[in-house]
């Protein structure tokens, strides 16, 4: 690999990680990821924007071969997948000064033990001249850490946004080629790390709206040559109004809960509610996160294990609580053998969500005709509640 030109004097020097399948020991990466770093060769100064995950340090340094001087390293974010190579970069380029937000300075000292004198903290709106290139810093915090900032390169009109607008997607092309394919990867990424901070993300969209952006270069996944595509998607995802959709996170042991789920999904579909059944014992949890971005209702479906909630369903409920989606309603369906506290446990795992709880259906053994009717009634209630919100 060598520096790959993007536009004017801007080059990609990061690394693609084709084989990584899990992030934070939590997030599935079906399509790998990339750690994007960019080099800007100004007429007077050179800046490196972010580094890469330490596991790919060799790729970064191979790409920087021949670069004799780096004056600034812009550290948009202190998380190690972007900042982890800073100590090695500073060892190789001892004249370089690290530039980050005020919060980032403290975090880089704590996390990477950098010397305070090596870091310049910049305020929101501050600028840095590289000669014929002007970098303007925009604080865009809580994308998912509190210190994150973006950089707008005024002359090339590129926004370097770090995790913001990123996607875990490994590809050989530098730019987005297939927007439909990218959409799911970007939505998955938003759901997994940014959804809990929707209000902040909304503010960040406001913060950057006056930049005449012609390209968005994030720190994961391909570069957006058509910024309107990803900006429109984000405006939709951060909106407060959910869609006429229900997520059914369930698993089944002997088939009773699955029968309830099948009936509920069919009944919701008949009433025009888009239902997404997701078996948490088998599926890619990222798909559940994606569905939670839009859903107005979360249905938990669980058999009973030792009188309680199935542990895999508990994981899904706990995750939903952590991701804080905009859903308004919840219900629990499921089954038991002799006694159950499954429904109470499921609801107790989602205190962050402020959901209106709808009457659920819990059956002993296989569902009977009257329990089928109760499932129909639940579907009817969900459809009516969505309609009352103006979603249908
Ligand atoms: Fe890609 Fe929050 O680091």
Short mmCIF file of C-alpha atoms and ligand atoms in Angstrom, two decimals:
data_model
loop_
_atom_site.label_atom_id
_atom_site.label_comp_id
_atom_site.label_asym_id
_atom_site.label_seq_id
_atom_site.Cartn_x
_atom_site.Cartn_y
_atom_site.Cartn_z
CA UNK A 1 0.00 0.00 0.00
CA UNK A 2 0.98 3.61 -0.54
CA UNK A 3 -0.78 6.90 0.15
CA UNK A 4 -3.87 6.94 -2.07
CA UNK A 5 -4.96 10.32 -3.43
CA UNK A 6 -8.41 11.54 -2.49
CA UNK A 7 -8.54 15.15 -3.63
CA UNK A 8 -6.02 17.99 -4.05
CA UNK A 9 -3.30 17.36 -1.47
CA UNK A 10 -5.26 14.88 0.66
CA UNK A 11 -4.28 11.19 0.82
CA UNK A 12 -5.63 8.07 2.52
CA UNK A 13 -2.98 6.35 4.63
CA UNK A 14 -5.13 4.09 6.85
CA UNK A 15 -5.68 0.34 6.92
CA UNK A 16 -8.43 -2.04 5.88
CA UNK A 17 -9.15 -4.86 8.34
CA UNK A 18 -10.83 -7.50 6.19
CA UNK A 19 -10.88 -10.22 8.81
CA UNK A 20 -12.07 -8.50 11.97
CA UNK A 21 -15.40 -9.99 13.00
CA UNK A 22 -16.06 -8.42 16.40
CA UNK A 23 -15.63 -4.94 17.84
CA UNK A 24 -15.54 -4.12 21.55
CA UNK A 25 -16.05 -7.88 22.09
CA UNK A 26 -19.70 -7.06 21.34
CA UNK A 27 -20.43 -5.71 17.88
CA UNK A 28 -20.49 -8.20 14.99
CA UNK A 29 -18.61 -7.01 11.90
CA UNK A 30 -19.98 -9.14 9.05
CA UNK A 31 -18.02 -7.09 6.49
CA UNK A 32 -14.83 -6.29 8.42
CA UNK A 33 -13.88 -2.66 8.93
CA UNK A 34 -11.25 -0.05 8.20
CA UNK A 35 -9.31 2.44 10.30
CA UNK A 36 -9.02 5.48 8.10
CA UNK A 37 -6.19 7.94 8.53
CA UNK A 38 -5.56 10.84 6.18
CA UNK A 39 -2.47 12.82 5.29
CA UNK A 40 -2.72 16.45 4.15
CA UNK A 41 0.35 17.96 2.52
CA UNK A 42 -0.01 21.72 2.92
CA UNK A 43 2.41 24.14 1.25
CA UNK A 44 4.06 24.80 4.62
CA UNK A 45 3.00 22.08 7.04
CA UNK A 46 1.92 18.45 6.95
CA UNK A 47 -0.88 16.99 9.05
CA UNK A 48 -1.83 13.41 9.76
CA UNK A 49 -5.51 13.05 10.65
CA UNK A 50 -5.92 10.17 13.13
CA UNK A 51 -3.88 6.99 13.23
CA UNK A 52 -5.08 3.36 13.06
CA UNK A 53 -5.74 0.46 15.41
CA UNK A 54 -2.37 -0.72 16.80
CA UNK A 55 -2.99 -4.12 15.20
CA UNK A 56 -2.53 -2.38 11.82
CA UNK A 57 0.38 -0.10 12.74
CA UNK A 58 2.59 -1.73 10.10
CA UNK A 59 0.17 -0.68 7.33
CA UNK A 60 0.11 2.93 8.54
CA UNK A 61 3.90 3.13 8.67
CA UNK A 62 4.25 1.48 5.27
CA UNK A 63 1.90 4.14 3.89
CA UNK A 64 3.94 6.87 5.56
CA UNK A 65 7.22 5.60 4.14
CA UNK A 66 8.85 8.55 2.43
CA UNK A 67 6.99 11.10 4.56
CA UNK A 68 9.89 12.78 6.30
CA UNK A 69 8.07 15.30 8.41
CA UNK A 70 4.70 15.46 10.12
CA UNK A 71 3.97 18.73 11.91
CA UNK A 72 0.55 17.94 13.35
CA UNK A 73 -1.39 14.82 14.21
CA UNK A 74 -5.08 15.68 14.49
CA UNK A 75 -6.60 13.33 17.08
CA UNK A 76 -10.34 13.53 16.50
CA UNK A 77 -11.12 10.83 19.04
CA UNK A 78 -9.19 9.23 21.89
CA UNK A 79 -10.52 5.70 21.39
CA UNK A 80 -7.64 3.38 20.61
CA UNK A 81 -8.78 2.25 17.16
CA UNK A 82 -7.83 5.78 16.01
CA UNK A 83 -5.42 7.04 18.65
CA UNK A 84 -3.65 3.79 19.54
CA UNK A 85 -0.66 4.44 17.25
CA UNK A 86 -0.07 8.00 18.49
CA UNK A 87 2.86 7.01 20.74
CA UNK A 88 4.53 5.20 17.84
CA UNK A 89 3.86 8.11 15.45
CA UNK A 90 5.33 10.58 17.94
CA UNK A 91 8.37 8.32 18.38
CA UNK A 92 8.93 8.40 14.63
CA UNK A 93 8.04 12.08 14.17
CA UNK A 94 9.20 13.70 17.44
CA UNK A 95 8.56 17.22 16.10
CA UNK A 96 4.86 16.52 15.61
CA UNK A 97 2.30 18.19 17.84
CA UNK A 98 -0.95 16.36 18.63
CA UNK A 99 -4.08 18.49 18.19
CA UNK A 100 -7.38 17.57 19.84
CA UNK A 101 -10.32 18.99 21.71
CA UNK A 102 -9.86 20.14 25.30
CA UNK A 103 -11.49 16.95 26.59
CA UNK A 104 -9.40 14.83 24.24
CA UNK A 105 -6.19 16.22 25.71
CA UNK A 106 -6.96 14.82 29.17
CA UNK A 107 -8.17 11.54 27.72
CA UNK A 108 -5.07 11.07 25.56
CA UNK A 109 -2.89 11.65 28.61
CA UNK A 110 -4.93 9.14 30.64
CA UNK A 111 -5.34 6.48 27.98
CA UNK A 112 -2.02 6.64 26.15
CA UNK A 113 0.20 8.36 28.70
CA UNK A 114 1.15 11.08 26.21
CA UNK A 115 3.06 14.06 27.59
CA UNK A 116 0.84 17.10 28.09
CA UNK A 117 3.37 19.30 26.29
CA UNK A 118 2.90 17.24 23.11
CA UNK A 119 -0.83 18.03 22.90
CA UNK A 120 -2.46 21.28 21.82
CA UNK A 121 -6.10 21.62 22.84
CA UNK A 122 -8.29 23.50 20.36
CA UNK A 123 -11.62 25.17 20.96
CA UNK A 124 -14.68 24.66 18.82
CA UNK A 125 -14.27 26.81 15.68
CA UNK A 126 -10.50 27.17 15.97
CA UNK A 127 -8.45 27.01 12.77
CA UNK A 128 -5.01 25.73 11.85
CA UNK A 129 -3.12 26.78 8.74
CA UNK A 130 -0.94 24.35 6.81
CA UNK A 131 -0.07 27.10 4.31
CA UNK A 132 -2.47 26.71 1.43
CA UNK A 133 -4.78 24.51 3.54
CA UNK A 134 -6.98 25.75 6.38
CA UNK A 135 -8.33 23.25 8.87
CA UNK A 136 -11.35 24.32 10.91
CA UNK A 137 -12.20 22.25 13.99
CA UNK A 138 -15.80 21.57 14.95
CA UNK A 139 -16.50 19.91 18.26
CA UNK A 140 -18.92 17.04 17.62
CA UNK A 141 -19.06 15.32 21.00
CA UNK A 142 -20.82 12.11 22.00
CA UNK A 143 -20.33 10.25 18.79
CA UNK A 144 -20.06 8.08 21.26
CA UNK A 145 -17.35 9.52 23.50
CA UNK A 146 -17.42 13.05 24.93
CA UNK A 147 -14.26 14.41 23.32
CA UNK A 148 -14.81 13.78 19.62
CA UNK A 149 -14.33 16.54 17.07
CA UNK A 150 -14.43 16.84 13.29
CA UNK A 151 -12.24 18.83 10.93
CA UNK A 152 -13.44 20.77 7.89
CA UNK A 153 -10.75 21.37 5.29
CA UNK A 154 -11.94 24.66 3.83
CA UNK A 155 -10.22 24.62 0.45
CA UNK A 156 -10.94 21.00 -0.49
CA UNK A 157 -14.36 21.14 1.26
CA UNK A 158 -13.82 17.75 2.90
CA UNK A 159 -15.30 17.04 6.33
CA UNK A 160 -13.18 14.60 8.32
CA UNK A 161 -15.78 13.28 10.72
CA UNK A 162 -14.12 10.38 12.57
CA UNK A 163 -16.75 7.85 13.80
CA UNK A 164 -19.56 10.24 12.76
CA UNK A 165 -20.98 8.99 9.39
CA UNK A 166 -18.72 5.94 9.54
CA UNK A 167 -19.46 2.31 8.81
CA UNK A 168 -17.76 -0.97 9.61
CA UNK A 169 -17.17 -1.97 6.03
CA UNK A 170 -13.96 -3.27 4.49
CA UNK A 171 -13.66 -2.60 0.78
CA UNK A 172 -10.87 -1.93 -1.68
CA UNK A 173 -12.47 1.21 -3.12
CA UNK A 174 -11.90 4.39 -1.13
CA UNK A 175 -15.32 5.80 -2.00
CA UNK A 176 -18.90 4.64 -1.55
CA UNK A 177 -19.87 2.75 -4.69
CA UNK A 178 -23.19 1.22 -3.76
CA UNK A 179 -25.27 3.49 -1.54
CA UNK A 180 -27.90 0.84 -0.81
CA UNK A 181 -25.26 -1.58 0.49
CA UNK A 182 -23.53 1.16 2.46
CA UNK A 183 -26.85 2.27 3.99
CA UNK A 184 -27.22 -0.89 6.06
CA UNK A 185 -23.61 -0.83 7.27
CA UNK A 186 -23.89 2.84 8.26
CA UNK A 187 -27.24 2.29 9.99
CA UNK A 188 -25.80 -0.69 11.88
CA UNK A 189 -22.91 1.49 13.03
CA UNK A 190 -25.23 4.33 14.05
CA UNK A 191 -27.46 1.89 15.96
CA UNK A 192 -24.64 0.23 17.84
CA UNK A 193 -22.71 3.26 19.04
CA UNK A 194 -24.61 6.49 18.38
CA UNK A 195 -28.28 5.71 18.99
CA UNK A 196 -28.01 6.29 22.77
CA UNK A 197 -26.76 9.82 21.98
CA UNK A 198 -29.38 10.81 19.40
CA UNK A 199 -29.91 14.26 20.90
CA UNK A 200 -26.20 15.03 20.71
CA UNK A 201 -25.98 13.68 17.19
CA UNK A 202 -28.84 15.99 16.22
CA UNK A 203 -26.85 18.94 17.68
CA UNK A 204 -23.76 17.82 15.78
CA UNK A 205 -25.73 17.78 12.52
CA UNK A 206 -26.69 21.40 13.28
CA UNK A 207 -23.06 22.23 14.08
CA UNK A 208 -21.79 21.16 10.66
CA UNK A 209 -24.75 22.26 8.55
CA UNK A 210 -23.19 25.51 7.32
CA UNK A 211 -20.01 23.92 6.03
CA UNK A 212 -20.11 23.71 2.20
CA UNK A 213 -19.23 20.00 2.38
CA UNK A 214 -18.39 18.26 -0.89
CA UNK A 215 -17.08 15.03 0.64
CA UNK A 216 -17.26 13.32 4.03
CA UNK A 217 -14.25 11.26 5.03
CA UNK A 218 -15.04 9.21 8.16
CA UNK A 219 -12.64 7.06 10.15
CA UNK A 220 -14.35 3.76 9.34
CA UNK A 221 -15.64 2.58 5.98
CA UNK A 222 -15.72 4.31 2.62
CA UNK A 223 -15.63 8.07 1.93
CA UNK A 224 -18.94 9.71 0.98
CA UNK A 225 -18.59 11.55 -2.34
CA UNK A 226 -22.29 12.51 -2.11
CA UNK A 227 -22.69 13.87 1.44
CA UNK A 228 -26.46 14.45 1.06
CA UNK A 229 -27.01 10.69 1.05
CA UNK A 230 -25.55 10.06 4.50
CA UNK A 231 -26.71 13.40 5.95
CA UNK A 232 -30.33 12.61 4.98
CA UNK A 233 -30.03 9.13 6.47
CA UNK A 234 -28.75 10.54 9.77
CA UNK A 235 -31.53 13.16 9.90
CA UNK A 236 -34.02 10.32 9.59
CA UNK A 237 -32.35 8.13 12.24
CA UNK A 238 -32.06 10.86 14.86
CA UNK A 239 -35.69 11.95 14.45
CA UNK A 240 -37.99 11.51 17.45
CA UNK A 241 -40.83 9.81 15.64
CA UNK A 242 -40.56 6.05 15.19
CA UNK A 243 -41.95 4.20 12.18
CA UNK A 244 -44.95 1.90 11.96
CA UNK A 245 -42.78 -1.08 12.87
CA UNK A 246 -42.38 -3.61 15.67
CA UNK A 247 -39.32 -5.61 16.69
CA UNK A 248 -39.97 -9.04 18.18
CA UNK A 249 -36.82 -10.21 19.99
CA UNK A 250 -37.39 -13.81 20.98
CA UNK A 251 -36.11 -17.30 21.27
CA UNK A 252 -37.84 -20.63 21.70
CA UNK A 253 -37.05 -23.94 23.42
CA UNK A 254 -39.88 -26.33 22.51
CA UNK A 255 -41.78 -24.23 19.99
CA UNK A 256 -44.54 -22.55 22.08
CA UNK A 257 -43.01 -19.09 22.05
CA UNK A 258 -42.18 -19.41 18.38
CA UNK A 259 -45.83 -20.18 17.59
CA UNK A 260 -46.88 -17.04 19.44
CA UNK A 261 -44.30 -15.01 17.56
CA UNK A 262 -45.40 -16.38 14.18
CA UNK A 263 -49.01 -15.53 14.95
CA UNK A 264 -48.16 -12.08 16.19
CA UNK A 265 -45.98 -11.27 13.17
CA UNK A 266 -48.68 -12.46 10.75
CA UNK A 267 -51.38 -10.50 12.60
CA UNK A 268 -49.26 -7.35 12.63
CA UNK A 269 -48.59 -7.70 8.91
CA UNK A 270 -52.35 -8.01 8.25
CA UNK A 271 -52.78 -4.71 10.05
CA UNK A 272 -50.04 -2.95 8.09
CA UNK A 273 -47.42 -2.98 10.87
CA UNK A 274 -43.97 -3.96 9.65
CA UNK A 275 -42.77 -6.68 12.02
CA UNK A 276 -39.20 -7.87 12.41
CA UNK A 277 -38.93 -11.20 14.28
CA UNK A 278 -35.41 -11.84 15.49
CA UNK A 279 -34.31 -15.08 17.14
CA UNK A 280 -31.64 -13.93 19.56
CA UNK A 281 -30.21 -17.42 19.99
CA UNK A 282 -29.14 -17.62 16.37
CA UNK A 283 -29.01 -14.23 14.70
CA UNK A 284 -26.54 -11.40 14.19
CA UNK A 285 -27.35 -9.00 17.04
CA UNK A 286 -26.45 -6.08 14.74
CA UNK A 287 -29.63 -6.82 12.73
CA UNK A 288 -31.63 -6.35 15.93
CA UNK A 289 -29.86 -3.05 16.59
CA UNK A 290 -30.68 -1.85 13.06
CA UNK A 291 -34.37 -2.71 13.50
CA UNK A 292 -34.46 -0.86 16.82
CA UNK A 293 -33.56 2.42 15.08
CA UNK A 294 -37.09 2.68 13.63
CA UNK A 295 -39.38 0.45 15.73
CA UNK A 296 -42.29 1.99 17.63
CA UNK A 297 -42.89 -1.22 19.60
CA UNK A 298 -40.53 -3.73 21.17
CA UNK A 299 -41.97 -7.17 21.85
CA UNK A 300 -39.95 -9.54 24.00
CA UNK A 301 -40.69 -13.22 23.40
CA UNK A 302 -39.27 -15.76 25.79
CA UNK A 303 -39.70 -19.24 27.14
CA UNK A 304 -39.11 -19.67 30.87
CA UNK A 305 -35.79 -20.94 32.20
CA UNK A 306 -35.68 -21.73 35.93
CA UNK A 307 -38.82 -19.62 36.44
CA UNK A 308 -37.18 -16.61 34.75
CA UNK A 309 -36.40 -14.99 31.42
CA UNK A 310 -34.31 -16.96 28.93
CA UNK A 311 -30.74 -15.61 29.37
CA UNK A 312 -30.31 -14.96 25.64
CA UNK A 313 -33.51 -12.91 25.55
CA UNK A 314 -32.33 -11.12 28.69
CA UNK A 315 -29.21 -10.13 26.74
CA UNK A 316 -31.36 -8.65 23.95
CA UNK A 317 -33.51 -6.71 26.43
CA UNK A 318 -30.41 -5.44 28.23
CA UNK A 319 -28.89 -4.37 24.90
CA UNK A 320 -32.09 -2.57 23.85
CA UNK A 321 -32.06 -0.72 27.16
CA UNK A 322 -28.44 0.33 26.59
CA UNK A 323 -29.07 1.48 23.00
CA UNK A 324 -32.04 3.66 24.06
CA UNK A 325 -34.06 3.47 20.86
CA UNK A 326 -37.04 5.78 20.30
CA UNK A 327 -39.66 3.00 20.74
CA UNK A 328 -42.83 3.96 22.62
CA UNK A 329 -44.49 0.63 23.45
CA UNK A 330 -43.50 -2.77 24.83
CA UNK A 331 -45.16 -6.12 25.31
CA UNK A 332 -44.02 -9.53 26.48
CA UNK A 333 -45.14 -12.84 25.04
CA UNK A 334 -43.87 -16.30 25.91
CA UNK A 335 -44.38 -19.56 27.67
CA UNK A 336 -43.63 -21.58 30.78
CA UNK A 337 -43.79 -25.11 32.13
CA UNK A 338 -45.01 -24.76 35.70
CA UNK A 339 -44.34 -21.20 36.95
CA UNK A 340 -42.86 -17.98 35.55
CA UNK A 341 -41.62 -14.53 36.41
CA UNK A 342 -40.30 -14.07 32.90
CA UNK A 343 -42.47 -11.09 31.90
CA UNK A 344 -41.65 -9.00 35.02
CA UNK A 345 -37.95 -9.71 34.55
CA UNK A 346 -38.05 -8.70 30.88
CA UNK A 347 -39.67 -5.35 31.59
CA UNK A 348 -37.38 -4.67 34.56
CA UNK A 349 -34.40 -4.90 32.19
CA UNK A 350 -35.52 -1.90 30.14
CA UNK A 351 -35.95 1.00 32.61
CA UNK A 352 -34.26 3.55 30.32
CA UNK A 353 -36.88 3.27 27.64
CA UNK A 354 -40.00 4.77 29.26
CA UNK A 355 -42.22 2.39 27.34
CA UNK A 356 -45.96 2.07 27.66
CA UNK A 357 -46.49 -1.59 28.46
CA UNK A 358 -49.25 -3.29 26.48
CA UNK A 359 -51.03 -6.45 27.74
CA UNK A 360 -48.91 -9.45 26.75
CA UNK A 361 -49.61 -13.15 26.34
CA UNK A 362 -47.91 -15.81 28.44
CA UNK A 363 -49.00 -19.44 27.94
CA UNK A 364 -48.51 -22.66 29.88
CA UNK A 365 -47.27 -25.18 27.32
CA UNK A 366 -48.52 -24.96 23.73
CA UNK A 367 -50.86 -22.05 22.88
CA UNK A 368 -54.64 -22.72 22.86
CA UNK A 369 -57.37 -21.06 20.81
CA UNK A 370 -58.06 -18.39 23.43
CA UNK A 371 -54.37 -17.53 23.58
CA UNK A 372 -54.28 -17.19 19.80
CA UNK A 373 -57.08 -14.69 20.20
CA UNK A 374 -55.07 -12.84 22.84
CA UNK A 375 -52.18 -12.59 20.38
CA UNK A 376 -54.59 -11.19 17.74
CA UNK A 377 -55.75 -8.69 20.31
CA UNK A 378 -52.17 -7.67 21.08
CA UNK A 379 -51.55 -7.09 17.35
CA UNK A 380 -54.72 -5.02 17.20
CA UNK A 381 -53.61 -2.94 20.19
CA UNK A 382 -50.16 -2.34 18.70
CA UNK A 383 -51.68 -1.28 15.37
CA UNK A 384 -54.14 1.05 17.14
CA UNK A 385 -51.40 2.62 19.29
CA UNK A 386 -49.28 3.24 16.21
CA UNK A 387 -52.24 4.80 14.45
CA UNK A 388 -52.90 7.09 17.42
CA UNK A 389 -49.29 8.30 17.07
CA UNK A 390 -49.96 9.02 13.42
CA UNK A 391 -47.63 6.27 12.22
CA UNK A 392 -49.99 4.11 10.17
FE1 LIG B 1 -13.88 4.13 15.85
FE2 LIG B 1 -15.11 5.28 18.69
O1 LIG B 1 -13.80 4.61 17.60
#
